[in-house]
Coordinates of C-alpha atoms and ligand atoms in Angstrom, one line a residue:
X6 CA 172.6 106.5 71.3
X7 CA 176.0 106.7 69.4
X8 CA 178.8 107.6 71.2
X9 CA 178.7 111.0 72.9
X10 CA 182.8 111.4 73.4
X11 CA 184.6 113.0 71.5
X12 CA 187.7 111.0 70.2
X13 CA 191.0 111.6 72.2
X14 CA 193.9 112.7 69.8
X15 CA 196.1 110.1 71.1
X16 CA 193.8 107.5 70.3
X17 CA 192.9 108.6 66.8
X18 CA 196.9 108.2 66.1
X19 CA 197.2 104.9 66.7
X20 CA 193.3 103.9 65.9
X21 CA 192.0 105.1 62.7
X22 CA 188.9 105.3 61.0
X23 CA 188.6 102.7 57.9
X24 CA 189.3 105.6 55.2
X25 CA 192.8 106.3 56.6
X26 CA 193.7 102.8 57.6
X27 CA 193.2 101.3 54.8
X28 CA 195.0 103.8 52.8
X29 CA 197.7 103.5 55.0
X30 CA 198.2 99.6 54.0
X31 CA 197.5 100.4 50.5
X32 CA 200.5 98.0 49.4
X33 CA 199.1 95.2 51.6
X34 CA 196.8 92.9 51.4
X35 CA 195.1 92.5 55.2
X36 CA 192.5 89.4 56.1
X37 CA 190.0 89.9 59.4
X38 CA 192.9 88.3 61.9
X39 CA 195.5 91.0 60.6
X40 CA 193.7 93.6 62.6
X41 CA 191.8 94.5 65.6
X42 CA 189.0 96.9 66.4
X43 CA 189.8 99.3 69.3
X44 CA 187.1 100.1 71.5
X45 CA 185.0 102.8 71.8
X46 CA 183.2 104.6 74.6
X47 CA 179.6 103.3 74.9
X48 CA 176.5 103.3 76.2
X49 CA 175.2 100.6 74.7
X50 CA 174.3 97.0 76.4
X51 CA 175.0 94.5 74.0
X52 CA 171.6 92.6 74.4
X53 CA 170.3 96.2 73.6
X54 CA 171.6 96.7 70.0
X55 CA 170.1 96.0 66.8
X56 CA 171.0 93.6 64.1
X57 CA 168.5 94.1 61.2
X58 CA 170.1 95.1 57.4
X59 CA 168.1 96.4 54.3
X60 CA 169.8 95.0 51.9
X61 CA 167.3 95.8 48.6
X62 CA 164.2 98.2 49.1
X63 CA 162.3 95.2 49.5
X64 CA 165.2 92.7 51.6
X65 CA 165.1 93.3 55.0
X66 CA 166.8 90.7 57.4
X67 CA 166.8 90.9 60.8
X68 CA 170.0 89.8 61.3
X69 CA 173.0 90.0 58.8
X70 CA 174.2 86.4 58.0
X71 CA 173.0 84.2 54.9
X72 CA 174.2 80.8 54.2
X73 CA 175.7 80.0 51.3
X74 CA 174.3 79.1 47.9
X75 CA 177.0 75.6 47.9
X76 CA 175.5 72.3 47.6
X77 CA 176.7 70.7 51.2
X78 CA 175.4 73.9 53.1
X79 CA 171.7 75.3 51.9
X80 CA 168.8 73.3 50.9
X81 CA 165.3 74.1 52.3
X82 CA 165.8 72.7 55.6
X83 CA 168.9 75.0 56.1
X84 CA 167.1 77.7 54.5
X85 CA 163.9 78.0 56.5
X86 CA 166.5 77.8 60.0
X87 CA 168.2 80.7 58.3
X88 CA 164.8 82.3 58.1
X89 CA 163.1 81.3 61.2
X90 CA 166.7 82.8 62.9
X91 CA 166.0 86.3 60.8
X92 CA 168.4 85.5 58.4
X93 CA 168.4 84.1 54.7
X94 CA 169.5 81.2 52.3
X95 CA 170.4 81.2 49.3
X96 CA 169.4 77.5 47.8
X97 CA 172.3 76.3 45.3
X98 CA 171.8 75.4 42.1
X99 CA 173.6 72.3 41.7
X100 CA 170.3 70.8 40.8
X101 CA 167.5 70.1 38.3
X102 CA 165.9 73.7 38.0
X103 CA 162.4 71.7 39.2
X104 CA 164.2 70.6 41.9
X105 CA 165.3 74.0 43.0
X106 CA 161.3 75.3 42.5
X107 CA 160.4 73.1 44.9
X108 CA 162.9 73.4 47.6
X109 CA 162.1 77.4 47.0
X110 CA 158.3 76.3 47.8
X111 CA 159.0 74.2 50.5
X112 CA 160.6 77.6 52.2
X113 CA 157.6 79.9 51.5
X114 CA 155.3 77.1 52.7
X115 CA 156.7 76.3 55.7
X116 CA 154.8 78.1 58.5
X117 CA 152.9 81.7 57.7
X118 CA 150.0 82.5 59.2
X119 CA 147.4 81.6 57.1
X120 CA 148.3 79.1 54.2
X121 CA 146.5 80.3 51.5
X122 CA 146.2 77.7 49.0
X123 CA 146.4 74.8 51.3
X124 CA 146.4 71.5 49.9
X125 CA 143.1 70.0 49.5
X126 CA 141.6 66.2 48.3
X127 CA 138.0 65.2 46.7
X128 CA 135.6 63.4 48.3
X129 CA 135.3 60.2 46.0
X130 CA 139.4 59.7 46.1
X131 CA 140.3 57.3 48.3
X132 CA 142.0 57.0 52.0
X133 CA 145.4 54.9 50.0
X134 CA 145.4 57.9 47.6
X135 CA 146.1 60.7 50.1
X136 CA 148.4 58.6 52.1
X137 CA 150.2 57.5 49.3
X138 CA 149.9 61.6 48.5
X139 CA 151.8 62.2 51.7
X140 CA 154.5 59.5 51.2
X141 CA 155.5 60.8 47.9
X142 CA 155.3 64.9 48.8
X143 CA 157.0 64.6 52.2
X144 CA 154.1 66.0 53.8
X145 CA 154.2 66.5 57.8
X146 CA 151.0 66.4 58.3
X147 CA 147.7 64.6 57.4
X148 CA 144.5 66.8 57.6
X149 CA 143.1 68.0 54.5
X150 CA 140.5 70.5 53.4
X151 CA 137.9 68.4 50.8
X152 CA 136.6 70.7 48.2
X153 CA 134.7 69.5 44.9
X154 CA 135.4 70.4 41.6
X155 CA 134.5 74.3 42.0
X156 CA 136.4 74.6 45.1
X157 CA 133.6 74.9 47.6
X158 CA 134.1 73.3 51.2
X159 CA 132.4 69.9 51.1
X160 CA 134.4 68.7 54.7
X161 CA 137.5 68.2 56.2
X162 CA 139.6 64.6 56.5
X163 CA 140.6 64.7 60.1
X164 CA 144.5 62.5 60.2
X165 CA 143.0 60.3 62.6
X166 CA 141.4 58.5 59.7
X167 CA 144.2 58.7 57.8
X168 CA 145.6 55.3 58.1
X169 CA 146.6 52.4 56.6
X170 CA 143.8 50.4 58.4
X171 CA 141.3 52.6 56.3
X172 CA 143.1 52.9 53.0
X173 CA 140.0 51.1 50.8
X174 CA 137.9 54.2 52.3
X175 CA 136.3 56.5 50.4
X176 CA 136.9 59.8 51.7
X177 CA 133.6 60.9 51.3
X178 CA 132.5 58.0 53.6
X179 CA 135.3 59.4 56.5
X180 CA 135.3 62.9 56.2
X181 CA 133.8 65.1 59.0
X182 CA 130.6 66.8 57.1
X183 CA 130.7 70.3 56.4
X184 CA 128.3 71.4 58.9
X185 CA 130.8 70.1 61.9
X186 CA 133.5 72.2 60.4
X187 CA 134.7 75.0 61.7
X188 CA 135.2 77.9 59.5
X189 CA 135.8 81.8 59.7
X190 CA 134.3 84.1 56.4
X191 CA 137.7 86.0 54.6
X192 CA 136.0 89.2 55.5
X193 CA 136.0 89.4 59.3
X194 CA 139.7 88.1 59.4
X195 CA 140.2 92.0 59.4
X196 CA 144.1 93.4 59.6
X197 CA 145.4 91.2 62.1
X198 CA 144.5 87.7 60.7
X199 CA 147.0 85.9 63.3
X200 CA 145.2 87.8 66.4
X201 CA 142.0 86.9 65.0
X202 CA 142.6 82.9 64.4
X203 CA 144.8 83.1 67.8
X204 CA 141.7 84.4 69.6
X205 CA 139.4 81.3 67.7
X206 CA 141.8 79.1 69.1
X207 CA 141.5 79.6 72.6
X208 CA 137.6 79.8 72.7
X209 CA 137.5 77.0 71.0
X210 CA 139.1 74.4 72.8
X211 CA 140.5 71.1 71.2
X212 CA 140.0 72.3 67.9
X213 CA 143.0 73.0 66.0
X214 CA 142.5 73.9 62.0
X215 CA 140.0 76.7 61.1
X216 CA 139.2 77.0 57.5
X217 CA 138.8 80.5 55.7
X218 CA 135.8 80.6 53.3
X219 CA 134.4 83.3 51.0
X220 CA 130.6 84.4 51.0
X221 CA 130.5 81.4 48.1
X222 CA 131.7 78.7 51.1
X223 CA 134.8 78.2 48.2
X224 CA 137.7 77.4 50.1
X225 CA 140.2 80.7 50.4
X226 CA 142.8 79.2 53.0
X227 CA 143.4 77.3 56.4
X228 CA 144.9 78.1 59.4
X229 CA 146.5 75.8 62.0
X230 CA 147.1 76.2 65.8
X231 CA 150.8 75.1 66.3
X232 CA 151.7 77.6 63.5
X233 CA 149.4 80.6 65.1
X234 CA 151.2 80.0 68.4
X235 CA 154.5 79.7 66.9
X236 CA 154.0 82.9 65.1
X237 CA 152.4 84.7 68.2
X238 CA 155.8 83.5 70.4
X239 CA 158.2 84.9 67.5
X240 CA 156.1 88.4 67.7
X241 CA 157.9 88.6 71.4
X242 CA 161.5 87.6 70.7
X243 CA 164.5 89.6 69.7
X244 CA 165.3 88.9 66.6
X245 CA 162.3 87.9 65.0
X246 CA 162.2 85.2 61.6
X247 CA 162.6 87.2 58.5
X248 CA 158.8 87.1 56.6
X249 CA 157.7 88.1 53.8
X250 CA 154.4 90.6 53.5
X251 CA 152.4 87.6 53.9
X252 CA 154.3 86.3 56.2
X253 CA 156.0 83.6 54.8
X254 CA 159.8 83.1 55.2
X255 CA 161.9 85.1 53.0
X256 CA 164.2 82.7 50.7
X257 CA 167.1 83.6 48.4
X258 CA 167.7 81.1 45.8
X259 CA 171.0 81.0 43.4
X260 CA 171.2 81.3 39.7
X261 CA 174.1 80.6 37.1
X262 CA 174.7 82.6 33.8
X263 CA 173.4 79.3 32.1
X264 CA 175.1 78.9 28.6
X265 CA 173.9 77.3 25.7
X266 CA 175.4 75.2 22.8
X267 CA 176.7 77.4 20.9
X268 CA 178.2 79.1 24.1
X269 CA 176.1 82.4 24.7
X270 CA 174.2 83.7 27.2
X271 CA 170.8 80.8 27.6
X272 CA 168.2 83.7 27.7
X273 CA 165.2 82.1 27.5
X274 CA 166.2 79.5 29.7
X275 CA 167.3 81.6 32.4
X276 CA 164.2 84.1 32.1
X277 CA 162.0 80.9 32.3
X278 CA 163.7 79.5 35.5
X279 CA 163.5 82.9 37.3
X280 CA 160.2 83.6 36.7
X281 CA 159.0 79.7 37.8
X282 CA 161.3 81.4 41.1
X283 CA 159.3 84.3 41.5
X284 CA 155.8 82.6 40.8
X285 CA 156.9 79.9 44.0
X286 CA 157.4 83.5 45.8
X287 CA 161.7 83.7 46.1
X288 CA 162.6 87.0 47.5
X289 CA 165.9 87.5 45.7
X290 CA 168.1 85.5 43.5
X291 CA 171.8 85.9 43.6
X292 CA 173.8 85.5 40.1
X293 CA 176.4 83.7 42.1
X294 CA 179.6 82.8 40.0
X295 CA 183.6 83.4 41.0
X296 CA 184.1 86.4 38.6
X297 CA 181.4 88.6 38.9
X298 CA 183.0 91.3 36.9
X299 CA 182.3 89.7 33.2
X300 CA 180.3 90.0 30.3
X301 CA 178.3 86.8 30.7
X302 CA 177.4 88.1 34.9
X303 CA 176.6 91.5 33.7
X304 CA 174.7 90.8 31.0
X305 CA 172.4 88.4 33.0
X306 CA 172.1 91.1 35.8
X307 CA 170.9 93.5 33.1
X308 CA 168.7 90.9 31.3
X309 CA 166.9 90.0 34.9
X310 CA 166.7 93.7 36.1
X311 CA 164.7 94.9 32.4
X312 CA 162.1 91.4 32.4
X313 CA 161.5 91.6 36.8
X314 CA 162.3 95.6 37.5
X315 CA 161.1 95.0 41.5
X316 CA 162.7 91.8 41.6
X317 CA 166.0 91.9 44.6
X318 CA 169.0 90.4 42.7
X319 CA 172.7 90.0 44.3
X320 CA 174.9 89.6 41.7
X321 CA 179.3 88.3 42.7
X322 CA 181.4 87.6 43.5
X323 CA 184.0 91.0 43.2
X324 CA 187.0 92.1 45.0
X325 CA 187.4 95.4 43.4
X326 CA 185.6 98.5 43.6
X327 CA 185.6 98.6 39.0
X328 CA 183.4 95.3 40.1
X329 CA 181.0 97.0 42.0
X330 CA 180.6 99.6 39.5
X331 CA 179.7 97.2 36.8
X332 CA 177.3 94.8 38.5
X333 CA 175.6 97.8 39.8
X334 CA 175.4 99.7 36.9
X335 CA 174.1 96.3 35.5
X336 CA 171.1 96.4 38.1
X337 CA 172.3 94.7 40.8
X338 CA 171.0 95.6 44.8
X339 CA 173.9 93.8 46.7
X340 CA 177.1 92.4 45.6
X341 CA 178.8 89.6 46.8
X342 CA 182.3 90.7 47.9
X343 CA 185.3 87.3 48.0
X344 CA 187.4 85.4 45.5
X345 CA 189.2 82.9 47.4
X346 CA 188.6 83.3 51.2
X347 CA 186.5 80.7 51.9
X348 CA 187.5 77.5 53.7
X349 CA 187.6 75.3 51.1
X350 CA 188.6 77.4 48.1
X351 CA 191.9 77.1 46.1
X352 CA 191.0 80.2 43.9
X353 CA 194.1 81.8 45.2
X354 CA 196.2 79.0 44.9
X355 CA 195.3 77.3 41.3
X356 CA 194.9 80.9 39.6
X357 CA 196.9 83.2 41.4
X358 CA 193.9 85.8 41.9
X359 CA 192.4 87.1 45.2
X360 CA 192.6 89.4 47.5
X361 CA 192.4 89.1 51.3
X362 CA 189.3 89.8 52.3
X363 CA 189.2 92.7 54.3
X364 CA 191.3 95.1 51.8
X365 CA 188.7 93.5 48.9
X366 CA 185.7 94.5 51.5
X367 CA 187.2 97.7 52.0
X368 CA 188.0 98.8 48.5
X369 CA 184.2 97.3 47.3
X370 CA 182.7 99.3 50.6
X371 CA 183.5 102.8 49.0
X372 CA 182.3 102.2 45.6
X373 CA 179.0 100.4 47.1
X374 CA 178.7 103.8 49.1
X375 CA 178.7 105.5 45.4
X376 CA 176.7 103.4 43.7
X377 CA 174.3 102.7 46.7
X378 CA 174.0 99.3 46.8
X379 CA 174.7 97.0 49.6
X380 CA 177.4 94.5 50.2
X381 CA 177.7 90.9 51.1
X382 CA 181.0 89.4 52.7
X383 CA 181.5 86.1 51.2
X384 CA 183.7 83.6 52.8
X385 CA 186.7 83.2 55.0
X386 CA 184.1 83.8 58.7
X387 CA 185.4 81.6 61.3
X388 CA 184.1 82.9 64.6
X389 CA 182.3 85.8 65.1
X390 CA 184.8 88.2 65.9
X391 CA 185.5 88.2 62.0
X392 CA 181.7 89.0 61.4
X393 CA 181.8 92.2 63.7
X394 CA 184.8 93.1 61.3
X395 CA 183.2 92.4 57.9
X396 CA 180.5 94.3 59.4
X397 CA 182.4 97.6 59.4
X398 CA 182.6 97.9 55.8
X399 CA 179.9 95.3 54.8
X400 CA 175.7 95.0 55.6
X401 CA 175.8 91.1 55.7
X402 CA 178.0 88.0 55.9
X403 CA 177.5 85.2 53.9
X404 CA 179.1 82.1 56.1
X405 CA 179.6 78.5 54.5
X406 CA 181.7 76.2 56.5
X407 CA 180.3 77.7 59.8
X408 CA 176.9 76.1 58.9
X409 CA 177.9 72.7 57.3
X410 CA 178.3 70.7 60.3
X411 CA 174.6 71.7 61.2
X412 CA 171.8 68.7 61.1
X413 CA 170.2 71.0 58.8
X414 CA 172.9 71.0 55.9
X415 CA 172.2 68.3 53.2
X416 CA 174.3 65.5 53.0
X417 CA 174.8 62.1 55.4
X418 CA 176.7 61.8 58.7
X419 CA 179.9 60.2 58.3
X420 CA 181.6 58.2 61.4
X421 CA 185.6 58.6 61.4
X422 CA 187.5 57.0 64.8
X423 CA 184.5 57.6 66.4
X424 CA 184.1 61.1 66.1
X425 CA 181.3 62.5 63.6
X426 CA 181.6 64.5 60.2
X427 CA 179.5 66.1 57.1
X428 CA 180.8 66.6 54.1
X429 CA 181.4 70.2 53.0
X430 CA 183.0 70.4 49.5
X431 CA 183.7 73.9 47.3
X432 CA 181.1 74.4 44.6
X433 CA 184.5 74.3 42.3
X434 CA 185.4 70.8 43.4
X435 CA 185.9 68.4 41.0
X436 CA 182.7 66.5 42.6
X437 CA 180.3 69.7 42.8
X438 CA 181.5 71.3 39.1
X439 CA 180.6 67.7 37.7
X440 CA 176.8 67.7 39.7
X441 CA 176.3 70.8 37.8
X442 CA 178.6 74.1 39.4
X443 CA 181.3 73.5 36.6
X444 CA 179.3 77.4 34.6
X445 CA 180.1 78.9 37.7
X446 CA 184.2 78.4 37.4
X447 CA 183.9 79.2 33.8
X448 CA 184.5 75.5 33.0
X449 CA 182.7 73.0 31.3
X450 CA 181.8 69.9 32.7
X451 CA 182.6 67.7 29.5
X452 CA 183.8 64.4 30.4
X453 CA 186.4 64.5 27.5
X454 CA 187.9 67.1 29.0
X455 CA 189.8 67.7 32.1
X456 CA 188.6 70.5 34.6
X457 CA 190.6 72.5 37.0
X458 CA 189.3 72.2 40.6
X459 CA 189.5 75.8 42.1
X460 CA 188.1 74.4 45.4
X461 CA 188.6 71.0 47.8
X462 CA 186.3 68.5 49.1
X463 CA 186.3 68.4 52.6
X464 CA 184.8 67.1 56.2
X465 CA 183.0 69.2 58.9
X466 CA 182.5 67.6 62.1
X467 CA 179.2 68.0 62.9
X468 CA 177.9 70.9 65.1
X469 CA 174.6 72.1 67.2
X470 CA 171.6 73.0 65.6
X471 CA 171.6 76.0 63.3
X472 CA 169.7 77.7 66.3
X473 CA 172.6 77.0 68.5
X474 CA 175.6 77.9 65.7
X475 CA 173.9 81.5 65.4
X476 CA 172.6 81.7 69.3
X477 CA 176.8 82.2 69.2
X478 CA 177.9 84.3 66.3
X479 CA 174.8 86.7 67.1
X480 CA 176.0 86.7 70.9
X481 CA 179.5 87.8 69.5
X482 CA 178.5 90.5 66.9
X483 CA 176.3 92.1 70.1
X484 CA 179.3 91.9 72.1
X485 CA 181.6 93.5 69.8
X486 CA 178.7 96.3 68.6
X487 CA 178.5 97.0 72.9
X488 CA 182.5 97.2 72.5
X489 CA 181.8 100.0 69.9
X490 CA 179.1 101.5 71.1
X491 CA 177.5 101.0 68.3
X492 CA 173.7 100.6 68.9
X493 CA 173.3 99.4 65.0
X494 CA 174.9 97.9 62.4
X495 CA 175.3 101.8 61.1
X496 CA 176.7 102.8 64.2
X497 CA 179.1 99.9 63.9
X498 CA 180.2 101.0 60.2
X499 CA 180.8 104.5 61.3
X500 CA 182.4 103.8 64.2
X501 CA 184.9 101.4 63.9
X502 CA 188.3 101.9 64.5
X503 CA 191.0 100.0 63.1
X504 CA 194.4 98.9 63.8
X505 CA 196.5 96.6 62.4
X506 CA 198.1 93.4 64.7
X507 CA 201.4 91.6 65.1
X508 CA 202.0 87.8 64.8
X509 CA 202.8 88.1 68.8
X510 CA 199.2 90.2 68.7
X511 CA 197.2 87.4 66.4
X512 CA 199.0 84.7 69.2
X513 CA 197.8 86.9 72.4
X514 CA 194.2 87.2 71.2
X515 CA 194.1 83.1 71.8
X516 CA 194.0 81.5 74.8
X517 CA 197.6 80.5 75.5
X518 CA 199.6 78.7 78.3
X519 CA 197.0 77.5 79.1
X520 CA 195.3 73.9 79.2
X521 CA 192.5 74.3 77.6
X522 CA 189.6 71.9 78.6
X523 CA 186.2 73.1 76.8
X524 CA 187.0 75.7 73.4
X525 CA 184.3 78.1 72.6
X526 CA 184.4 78.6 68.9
Ligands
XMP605 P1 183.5 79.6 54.0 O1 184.8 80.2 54.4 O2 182.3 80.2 54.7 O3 183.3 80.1 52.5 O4 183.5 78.1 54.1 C1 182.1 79.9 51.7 C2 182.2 80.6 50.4 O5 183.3 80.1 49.6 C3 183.0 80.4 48.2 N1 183.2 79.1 47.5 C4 184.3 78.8 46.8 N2 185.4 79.6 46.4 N3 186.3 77.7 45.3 C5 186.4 79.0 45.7 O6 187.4 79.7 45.4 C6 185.3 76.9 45.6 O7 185.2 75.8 45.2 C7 184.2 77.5 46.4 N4 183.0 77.0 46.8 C8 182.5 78.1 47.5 C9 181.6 80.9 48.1 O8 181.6 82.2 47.9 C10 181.0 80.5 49.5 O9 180.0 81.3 49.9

């Protein structure tokens, strides 16, 4: 329930609604630790309220934080935590586009329900072949349907002879025969395939892949135990992973507006790469460059939105509401919102250009409102309290920094004194434009000439698990929502009151004279 009271006129002197405080610093630029949110009366617990966001008609997350599409924070791994938390990532591009195919497919393949095209081996290949099969494809597992040439069922090769000690082995002469397999026809999976293989598993005990076959015994998918009970666990907790209509986890994965020689728009080469996205099943692809409000962004928004109409495309990044206008007018469903906030940028500094964040949120929230698209808040989140406040004029966060200390962010652990880092760099690094970024910064990564960095490399030290990182921030948005009594992140948006804090202020909201023996952010 939203709050029932009716705001006290004192208050609403002092603590104003984002319209009129904003309009009251109109000559100021203001960033989340300039102000404060006052609270609200409530009836809301925090563990009650509700974190999921529609950001497209077909992007729903349960809760609002992406990682960013930067080359020291989301790969696959960090991608399907993202997922498996109910959030999203958005895969960079500072990579070979079949590079970035596959990382998309290692997302959608990672646990759903039923795999559907599972991978599969013939009976007269041999036991070295499949094993040197895994090595190669990073499998994590070693049980394979064997089909012949028309796909029919012919056995299964159990992993326990999947071993070196059999590798001259034909599989035909180790496979368990067809008759011993267990299988389940597509038609009496019925509407609730999960229930249905769940149920299989537990009268069926020690048996732990079941094989879906149509009435011609071909092979039509494969289900495995540990993923049926993972899936039947998430169907209990609060914030569940964000799927996918077949249940696979949802995956965003970033594209450049890719030039070619003679310096236009690469067309065909950016059509191709986003449909090869959409065949591996990516659920949105963000046009992610540092000024979002160009020809060369808005063209390739308009391009993408005519070829894939249903496709879910964010398009940035913007800190004006003129911005917004164009990339949605362009065809764009959510717009990334940030030119130089973000921990490691030197936009700001090298070019002069920015704006603090929350004045840019707040200006790009009314014109999203118009336009009705949604809007992303990209960079500059260093604890969650800065996430509640994006949250009042945004329907996401997209956090970098926050996430590249995480196991799950690419790169190697670095030992320093003792104590333990990652990298994290800015995609307009020197390092990251030369692997690739240099389109995104307008630059060209020619070694005869010399480019200008608009972002630094830098070290992380290493953090908990992703599941741990956002066990926090989501523990501090529900704690600031309760504040509000804001049920929901629409709640939250209406509700919020701002005002704006001192230096003294900024200093009391710290821990002070103090000792301080464990920190919490
Ligand atoms: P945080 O604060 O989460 O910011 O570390 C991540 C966001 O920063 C943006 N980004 C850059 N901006 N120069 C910039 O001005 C850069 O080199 C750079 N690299 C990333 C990006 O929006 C990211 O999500």
């Amino acid at each position: 329930m939203a709050a029932s009271k009716e705001p006290d006129e004192l208050d609403s002197r002092f603590f104003k609604a984002a319209d009129d405080f904003f309009s009251a610093y109109g000559h100021l630029g203001l960033t989340y630790d300039d102000v404060t949110l006052a609270t609200c009366y409530s009836e809301v617990l925090p563990r009650d309220t509700q974190l999921e966001t529609a950001l497209a008609d077909g992007l729903k997350l349960n809760i609002p934080v992406i990682s960013s599409d930067m080359d020291t924070v989301t790969e696959a791994r960090m991608a399907i935590a993202m997922a498996l938390n109910g959030g999203l990532g958005l895969i960079h591009y500072n990579m070979p586009e079949r590079q970035q195919l596959s990382e998309v497919s290692r997302v959608k393949n990672n646990i759903h329900g039923l795999i559907q095209d599972p991978i599969k081996v013939s009976a007269d290949e041999m036991i070295g072949d499949v094993l040197k099969l895994i090595e190669e494809r990073k499998f994590a597992f070693s049980t394979f349907p064997v089909v012949d040439r028309e796909g029919t069922l012919v056995g299964l090769l159990s992993g326990h002879v999947v071993k070196p000690r059999y590798a001259k082995r034909k599989i035909a002469d180790a496979l368990t025969p067809r008759a011993q397999v267990h299988t389940i026809a597509q038609k009496e999976l019925g509407r609730d395939p999960i229930a249905r293989a769940d149920k299989f598993f537990t009268d069926h005990p020690g048996i732990h892949k079941l094989l879906v076959v149509d009435e011609q015994d071909h092979l039509r998918g494969l289900f495995t135990m540990s993923d049926v009970e993972r899936i039947a666990q998430e169907r209990n907790a609060q914030f569940k992973p964000a799927r996918d209509a077949q249940f696979r986890l949802l995956c965003g994965a970033a594209v450049s507006a890719t030039r070619n020689a003679f310096g236009e728009l690469d067309r065909n080469r950016i059509l191709a790469h986003v449909g090869g996205l959409i065949e591996r099943g990516v659920d949105v692809v963000a046009v992610s460059t540092a000024h979002g409000h160009s020809k060369g962004v808005g063209d390739t928004v308009r391009m993408l939105r005519e070829a894939f109409p249903k496709l879910s495309i964010i398009a940035g990044n913007v800190t004006s509401a003129a911005g917004v206008e164009y990339l949605a007018a362009a065809g764009a469903d959510a717009i990334k919102v940030g030119q130089g906030p973000g921990s490691i940028c030197t936009t700001r500094i090298v070019a002069g250009v920015g704006i603090p964040q929350l004045t840019a949120l707040y200006v790009a929230s009314r014109a999203a409102k118009k336009k009705r698209v949604t809007l992303l808040a990209d960079g500059g989140i260093s604890k969650s309290g800065d996430i509640v406040k994006a949250l009042t004029l945004a329907h996401a966060v997209i956090c970098g920094g926050i996430f590249a200390g995480c196991p799950e962010a690419p790169g190697e652990v670095i030992e320093i004194s003792g104590k333990l880092y990652k990298q994290y760099r800015g995609m307009g690094s020197l390092a990251a434009m030369k692997a690739g970024s240099a389109a995104r910064y307008g630059q060209v990564a020619d070694p005869a000439r010399k480019m200008a960095p608009e972002g630094v490399e830098a070290l992380k030290e290493t953090t908990s698990s992703v599941d741990q990182v956002l066990a926090q921030l989501i523990g501090g948005i529900q704690s600031g929502m309760g504040y509000l009594g804001a049920a929901n992140l629409a709640q939250l948006r209406q509700q919020a009151r701002f005002i704006r804090v001192s230096p003294a202020g900024q200093r009391e909201a710290e821990p002070h004279d103090v000792v301080e023996l464990k920190t919490t952010t």
